[in-house]
Coordinates of C-alpha atoms in Angstrom, one line a residue:
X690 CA 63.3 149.0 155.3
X691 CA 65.7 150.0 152.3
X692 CA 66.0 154.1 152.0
X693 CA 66.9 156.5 155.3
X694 CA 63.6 157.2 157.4
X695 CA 63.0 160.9 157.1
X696 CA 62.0 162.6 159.8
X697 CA 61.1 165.7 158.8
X698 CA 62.0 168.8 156.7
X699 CA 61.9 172.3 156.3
X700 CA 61.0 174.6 153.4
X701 CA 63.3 177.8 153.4
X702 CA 62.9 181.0 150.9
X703 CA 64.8 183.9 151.7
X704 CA 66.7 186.5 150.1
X705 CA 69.8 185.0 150.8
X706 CA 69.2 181.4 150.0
X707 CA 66.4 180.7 147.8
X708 CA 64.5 177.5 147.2
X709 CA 66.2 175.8 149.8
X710 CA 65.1 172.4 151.1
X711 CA 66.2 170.8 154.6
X712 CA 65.8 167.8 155.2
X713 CA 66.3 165.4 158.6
X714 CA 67.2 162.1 158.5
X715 CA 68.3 158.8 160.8
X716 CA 72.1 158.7 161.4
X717 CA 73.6 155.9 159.4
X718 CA 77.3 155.3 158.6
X719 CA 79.2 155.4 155.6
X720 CA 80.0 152.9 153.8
X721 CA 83.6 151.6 153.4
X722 CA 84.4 148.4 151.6
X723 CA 87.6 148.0 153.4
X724 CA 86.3 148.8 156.6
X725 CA 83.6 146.1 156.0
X726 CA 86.0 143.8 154.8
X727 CA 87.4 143.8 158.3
X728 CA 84.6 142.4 159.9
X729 CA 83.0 139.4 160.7
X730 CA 81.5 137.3 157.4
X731 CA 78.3 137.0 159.7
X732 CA 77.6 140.9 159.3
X733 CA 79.1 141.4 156.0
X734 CA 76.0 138.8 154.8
X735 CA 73.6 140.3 157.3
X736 CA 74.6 143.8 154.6
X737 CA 74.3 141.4 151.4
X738 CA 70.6 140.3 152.6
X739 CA 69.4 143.6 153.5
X740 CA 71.1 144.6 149.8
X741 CA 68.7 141.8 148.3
X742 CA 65.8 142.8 150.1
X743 CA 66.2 146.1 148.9
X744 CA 66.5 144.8 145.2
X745 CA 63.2 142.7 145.9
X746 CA 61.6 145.9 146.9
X747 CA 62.9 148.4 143.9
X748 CA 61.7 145.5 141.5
X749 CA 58.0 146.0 142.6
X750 CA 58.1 149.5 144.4
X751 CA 54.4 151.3 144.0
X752 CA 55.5 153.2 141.4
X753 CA 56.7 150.0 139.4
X754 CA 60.1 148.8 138.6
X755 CA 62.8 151.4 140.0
X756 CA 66.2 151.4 139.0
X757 CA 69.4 153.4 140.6
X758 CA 71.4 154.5 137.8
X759 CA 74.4 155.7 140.3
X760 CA 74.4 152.3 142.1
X761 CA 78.2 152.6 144.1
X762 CA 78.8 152.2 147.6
X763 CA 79.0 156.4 148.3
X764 CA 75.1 155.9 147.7
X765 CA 74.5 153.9 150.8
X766 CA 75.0 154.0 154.6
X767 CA 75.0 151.5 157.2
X768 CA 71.7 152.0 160.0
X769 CA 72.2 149.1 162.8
X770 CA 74.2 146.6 160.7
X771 CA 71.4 147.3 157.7
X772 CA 72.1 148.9 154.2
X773 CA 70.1 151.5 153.0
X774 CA 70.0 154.0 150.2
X775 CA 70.1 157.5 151.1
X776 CA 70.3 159.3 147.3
X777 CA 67.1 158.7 145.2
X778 CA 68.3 161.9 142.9
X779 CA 69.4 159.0 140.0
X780 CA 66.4 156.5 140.4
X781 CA 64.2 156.2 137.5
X782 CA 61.1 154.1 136.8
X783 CA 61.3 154.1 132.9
X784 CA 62.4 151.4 131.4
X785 CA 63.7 151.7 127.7
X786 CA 62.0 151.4 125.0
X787 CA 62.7 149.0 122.0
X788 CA 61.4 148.0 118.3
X789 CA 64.2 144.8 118.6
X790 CA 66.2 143.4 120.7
X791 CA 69.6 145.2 120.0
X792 CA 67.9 147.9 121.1
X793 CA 67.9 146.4 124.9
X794 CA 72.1 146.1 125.2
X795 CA 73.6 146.9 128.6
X796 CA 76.9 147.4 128.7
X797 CA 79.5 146.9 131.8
X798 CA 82.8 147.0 132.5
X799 CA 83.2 143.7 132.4
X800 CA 80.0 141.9 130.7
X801 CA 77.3 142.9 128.3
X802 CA 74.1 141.6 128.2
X803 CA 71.1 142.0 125.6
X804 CA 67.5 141.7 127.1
X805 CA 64.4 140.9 124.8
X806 CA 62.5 143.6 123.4
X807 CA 58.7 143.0 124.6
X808 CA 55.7 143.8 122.3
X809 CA 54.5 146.5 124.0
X810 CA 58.3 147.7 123.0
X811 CA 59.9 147.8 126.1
X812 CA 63.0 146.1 127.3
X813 CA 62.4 143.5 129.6
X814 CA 63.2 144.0 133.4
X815 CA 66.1 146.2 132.2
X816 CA 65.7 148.1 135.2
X817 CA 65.8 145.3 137.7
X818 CA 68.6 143.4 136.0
X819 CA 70.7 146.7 136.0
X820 CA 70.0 146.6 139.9
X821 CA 71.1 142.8 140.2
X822 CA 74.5 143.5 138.1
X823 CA 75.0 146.1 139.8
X824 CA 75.0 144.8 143.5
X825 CA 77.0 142.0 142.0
X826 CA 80.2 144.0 140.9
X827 CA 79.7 146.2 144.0
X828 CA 78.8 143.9 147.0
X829 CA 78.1 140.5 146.6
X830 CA 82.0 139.8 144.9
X831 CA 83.5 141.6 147.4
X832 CA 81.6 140.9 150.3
X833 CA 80.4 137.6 150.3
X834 CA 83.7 135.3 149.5
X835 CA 85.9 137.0 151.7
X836 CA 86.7 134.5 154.9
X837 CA 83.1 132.6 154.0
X838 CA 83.4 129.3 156.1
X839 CA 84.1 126.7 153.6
X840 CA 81.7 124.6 153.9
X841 CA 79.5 126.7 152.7
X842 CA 81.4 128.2 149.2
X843 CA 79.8 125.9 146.5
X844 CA 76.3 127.0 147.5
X845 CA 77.8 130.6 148.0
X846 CA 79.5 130.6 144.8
X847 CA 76.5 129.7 142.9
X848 CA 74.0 132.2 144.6
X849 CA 76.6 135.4 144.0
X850 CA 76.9 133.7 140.6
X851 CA 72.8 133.8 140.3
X852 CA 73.0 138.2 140.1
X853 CA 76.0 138.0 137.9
X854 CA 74.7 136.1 134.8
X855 CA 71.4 137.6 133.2
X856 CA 69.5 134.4 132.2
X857 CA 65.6 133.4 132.8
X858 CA 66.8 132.1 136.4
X859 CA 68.1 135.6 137.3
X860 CA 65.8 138.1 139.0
X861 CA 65.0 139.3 142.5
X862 CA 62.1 137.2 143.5
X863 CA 64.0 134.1 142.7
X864 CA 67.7 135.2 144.2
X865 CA 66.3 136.5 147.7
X866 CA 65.1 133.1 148.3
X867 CA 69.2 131.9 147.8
X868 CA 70.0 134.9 150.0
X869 CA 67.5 134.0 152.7
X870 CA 67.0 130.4 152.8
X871 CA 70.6 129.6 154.1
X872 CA 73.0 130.5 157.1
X873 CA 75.6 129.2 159.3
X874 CA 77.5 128.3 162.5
X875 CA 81.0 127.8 162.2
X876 CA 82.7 125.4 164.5
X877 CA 86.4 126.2 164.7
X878 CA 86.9 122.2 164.8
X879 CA 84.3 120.6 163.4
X880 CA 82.1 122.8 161.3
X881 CA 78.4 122.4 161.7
X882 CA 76.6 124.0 159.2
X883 CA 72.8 125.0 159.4
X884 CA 70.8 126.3 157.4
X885 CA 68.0 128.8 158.3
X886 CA 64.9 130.1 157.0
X887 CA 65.2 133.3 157.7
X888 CA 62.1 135.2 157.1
X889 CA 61.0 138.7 157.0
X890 CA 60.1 139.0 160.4
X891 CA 62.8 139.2 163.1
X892 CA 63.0 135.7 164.1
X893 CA 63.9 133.0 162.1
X894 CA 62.8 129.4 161.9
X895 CA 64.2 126.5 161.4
X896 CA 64.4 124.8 158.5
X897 CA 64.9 121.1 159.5
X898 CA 65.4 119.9 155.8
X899 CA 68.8 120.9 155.8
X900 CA 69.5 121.5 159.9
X901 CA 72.3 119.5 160.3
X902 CA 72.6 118.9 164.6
X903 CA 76.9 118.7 165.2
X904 CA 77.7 118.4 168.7
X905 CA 81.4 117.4 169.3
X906 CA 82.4 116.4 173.3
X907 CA 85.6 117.8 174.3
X908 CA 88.0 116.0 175.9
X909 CA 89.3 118.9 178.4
X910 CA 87.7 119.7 181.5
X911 CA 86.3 123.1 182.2
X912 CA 85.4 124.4 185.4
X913 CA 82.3 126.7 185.2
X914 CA 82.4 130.1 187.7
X915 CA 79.2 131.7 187.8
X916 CA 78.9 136.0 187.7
X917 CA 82.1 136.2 187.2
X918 CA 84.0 138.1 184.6
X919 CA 88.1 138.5 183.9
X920 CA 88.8 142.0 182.9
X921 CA 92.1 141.7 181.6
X922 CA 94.6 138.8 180.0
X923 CA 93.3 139.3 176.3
X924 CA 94.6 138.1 173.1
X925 CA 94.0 138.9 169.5
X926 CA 92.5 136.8 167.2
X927 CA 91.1 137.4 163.8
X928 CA 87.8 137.7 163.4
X929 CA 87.0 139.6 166.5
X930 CA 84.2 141.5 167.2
X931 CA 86.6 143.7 169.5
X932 CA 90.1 145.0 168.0
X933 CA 92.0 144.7 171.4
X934 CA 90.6 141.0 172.3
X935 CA 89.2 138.0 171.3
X936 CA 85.6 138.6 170.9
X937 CA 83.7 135.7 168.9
X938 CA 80.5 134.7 168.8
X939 CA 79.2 131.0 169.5
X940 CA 76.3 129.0 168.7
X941 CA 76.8 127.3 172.7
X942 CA 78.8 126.4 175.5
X943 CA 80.3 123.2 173.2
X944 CA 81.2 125.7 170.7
X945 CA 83.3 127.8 172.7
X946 CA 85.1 124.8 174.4
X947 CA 86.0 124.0 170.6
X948 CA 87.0 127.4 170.1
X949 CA 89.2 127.9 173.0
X950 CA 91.0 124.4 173.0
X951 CA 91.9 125.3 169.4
X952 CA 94.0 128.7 170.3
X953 CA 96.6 127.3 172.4
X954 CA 97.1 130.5 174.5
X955 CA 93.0 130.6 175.6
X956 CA 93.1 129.1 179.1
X957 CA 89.6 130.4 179.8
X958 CA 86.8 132.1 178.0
X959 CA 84.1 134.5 179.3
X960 CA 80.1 133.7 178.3
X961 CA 78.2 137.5 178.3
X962 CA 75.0 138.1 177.5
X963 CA 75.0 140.1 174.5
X964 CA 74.3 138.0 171.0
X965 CA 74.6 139.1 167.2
X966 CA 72.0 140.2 165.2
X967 CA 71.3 135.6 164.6
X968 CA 71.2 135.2 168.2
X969 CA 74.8 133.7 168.4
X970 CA 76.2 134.7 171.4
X971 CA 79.3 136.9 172.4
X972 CA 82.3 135.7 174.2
X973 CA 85.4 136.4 175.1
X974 CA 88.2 134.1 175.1
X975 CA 91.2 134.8 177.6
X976 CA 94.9 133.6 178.0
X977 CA 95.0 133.5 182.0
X978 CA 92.5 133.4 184.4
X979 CA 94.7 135.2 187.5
X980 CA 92.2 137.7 188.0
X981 CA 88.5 137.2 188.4
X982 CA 85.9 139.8 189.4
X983 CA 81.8 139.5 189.9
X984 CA 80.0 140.3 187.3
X985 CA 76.0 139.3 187.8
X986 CA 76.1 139.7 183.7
X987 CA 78.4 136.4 182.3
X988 CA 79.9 133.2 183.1
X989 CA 83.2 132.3 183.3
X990 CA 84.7 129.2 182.1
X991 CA 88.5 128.3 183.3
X992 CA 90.4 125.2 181.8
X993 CA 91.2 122.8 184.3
X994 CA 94.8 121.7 184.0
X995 CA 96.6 118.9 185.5

C-alpha cells in the first residue's frame, strides 16, 4: 500500500564485493514536482490521498509510530498513479524523550512548534506530526491548490491547512477523513460538485449528504455516430490527458456537450472507453469531423450546424 513491493533479493559475499545486498523491486517512477504540476488536479489528489494514507499507516505501523526523517520528494516514486516510499534507511520509531515541554521543539523552515512532554517523558506524536508537516511543505502546498476547481477551495484550503498547524485537531486519523470524504466533477459551465466517500476499497460510495445532482440541457444539437472514431483534427487544450490533443475526462454525455460548446473550435468530440482512476471517462474533443473511421471501441458525437 505505501512502500515499493519487494520482490526478492540476493545475498552476495565475494572477494571482490563483500557484504553486498541486492535487492528487486516494482518499477515506479520518479517523482518530479514540475512534471506533476503539469497534470490533471484529479491525479495530483489521487498522489495527495495515497500520501495521507501512507501517513495514517506510519502513525500506527506494527512497530509503532514511524517517522521519515529525510521526508523530500527524491524519497518517493510514482507506482500506477500511487505514491510510495522506496528509502526506509532514515525511518525511526523513537520518539524523543522529554522532562518538559521545551524539550519537545521542532523546528522548520518556516514554523516551529512545541509538543507536550508526556509523563512517561516522551514527546507527544512528535513523530507523526513531523510526518504531517512534512507532507505539508512538500506536497499538499504544491499539489493541491494548483488549478483546484473553485468551488471546491474553501474546503480545500482548510484541509491542506489541517497538516500545516499542529493543534489537538491535527493528526492522521482525523485528516484522512478530510482527504477522503470529498471529490469532484468539474463542469466547464456549470460546476457540479460531488462529494464522495471514497473508502479503502476500490470503489467508492456515494455520499448523498453532500451529492449535489447538476444536469444542465444544452441548447445545440448533437448528432450521435455509433463505432466510430476521428483520427485526426486535434486541438490543444489545457488540462489534457494527451499533449498533442484534447483529452479530458467527463462525468457523462451532458458533460462533454458542456465541454465542447464551450471551446469554440470543438465541432465534435469522441466518447472511448477508457476512464480515470474515479471512473470519469476519457474523451477526446475535435475541431472537424471530415474524417470518420469505425472504431467498435467509442462513440462519436458531431455538432449539428445549421
Amino acid at each position: 500500500l505505501c512502500c515499493f513491493q519487494l520482490y526478492g533479493y540476493c545475498y552476495q559475499d565475494s572477494n571482490d564485493i563483500p557484504d553486498t545486498l541486492t535487492t528487486i523491486t516494482e518499477l515506479g517512477s520518479p517523482l518530479e514536482m514540475i512534471q506533476l504540476l503539469q497534470t490533471s488536479w484529479e491525479d495530483r489528489f489521487r498522489i495527495c490521498l495515497s500520501l495521507v494514507r501512507l501517513l495514517h499507516y506510519l502513525a500506527h505501523s506494527p512497530l509503532g509510530s514511524v517517522t521519515l526523517l529525510d521526508f523530500r520528494p527524491r524519497q518517493f516514486v510514482i507506482v500506477d498513479g500511487e505514491l510510495k516510499v522506496t528509502d526506509l534507511d532514515d525511518a525511526s520509531v523513537e520518539e524523543s524523550s522529554c522532562t518538559s515541554n521545551s524539550d519537545c521543539f521542532m523546528e522548520f523552515p518556516a514554523r516551529n512548534f512545541t509538543l507536550p512532554c508526556s509523563v512517561e517523558g516522551r514527546c507527544q506524536s512528535m513523530n507523526e506530526k513531523r510526518n504531517l508537516y512534512n507532507a505539508y511543505r512538500f506536497f499538499f502546498t504544491y499539489l493541491l491548490p494548483h488549478s483546484a476547481p473553485s468551488s471546491l477551495r474553501p474546503l480545500l484550503d482548510k484541509i491542506v491547512n489541517a497538516t500545516g498547524n499542529h493543534n489537538k485537531h491535527s493528526d492522521a486519523n482525523k485528516v484522512m477523513p478530510q482527504y477522503q470524504g470529498f471529490y469532484y466533477f468539474n463542469q466547464v459551465t456549470v460546476i457540479c460538485t460531488e462529494y464522495l466517500a471514497l473508502e479503502l476499497s476500490p470503489s467508492p460510495s456515494v455520499n448523498s449528504e453532500f451529492t449535489q445532482k447538476c444536469v444542465k440541457s444544452a441548447n445545440t444539437q448533437y448528432r450521435r455516430v455509433p463505432e466510430a472514431f476521428i483520427p485526426d483534427e486535434n486541438y490543444r487544450c489545457w488540462p489534457s490527458y494527451h499533449h498533442k490533443g484534447c483529452l479530458l475526462s467527463v462525468f457523462d454525455v451532458n458533460e462533454a456537450i458542456e465541454i465542447c460548446d464551450s471551446y469554440s473550435q470543438c465541432k465534435a468530440f469522441v466518447l472511448t472507453n477508457q476512464t480515470t482512476w474515479t471512473g470519469r471517462q476519457l474523451v477526446f474533443f475535435k475541431m472537424a469531423s471530415n474524417h470518420i473511421v469505425p472504431d467498435p471501441d467509442k462513440i462519436t458525437y458531431v455538432k449539428v450546424t445549421d
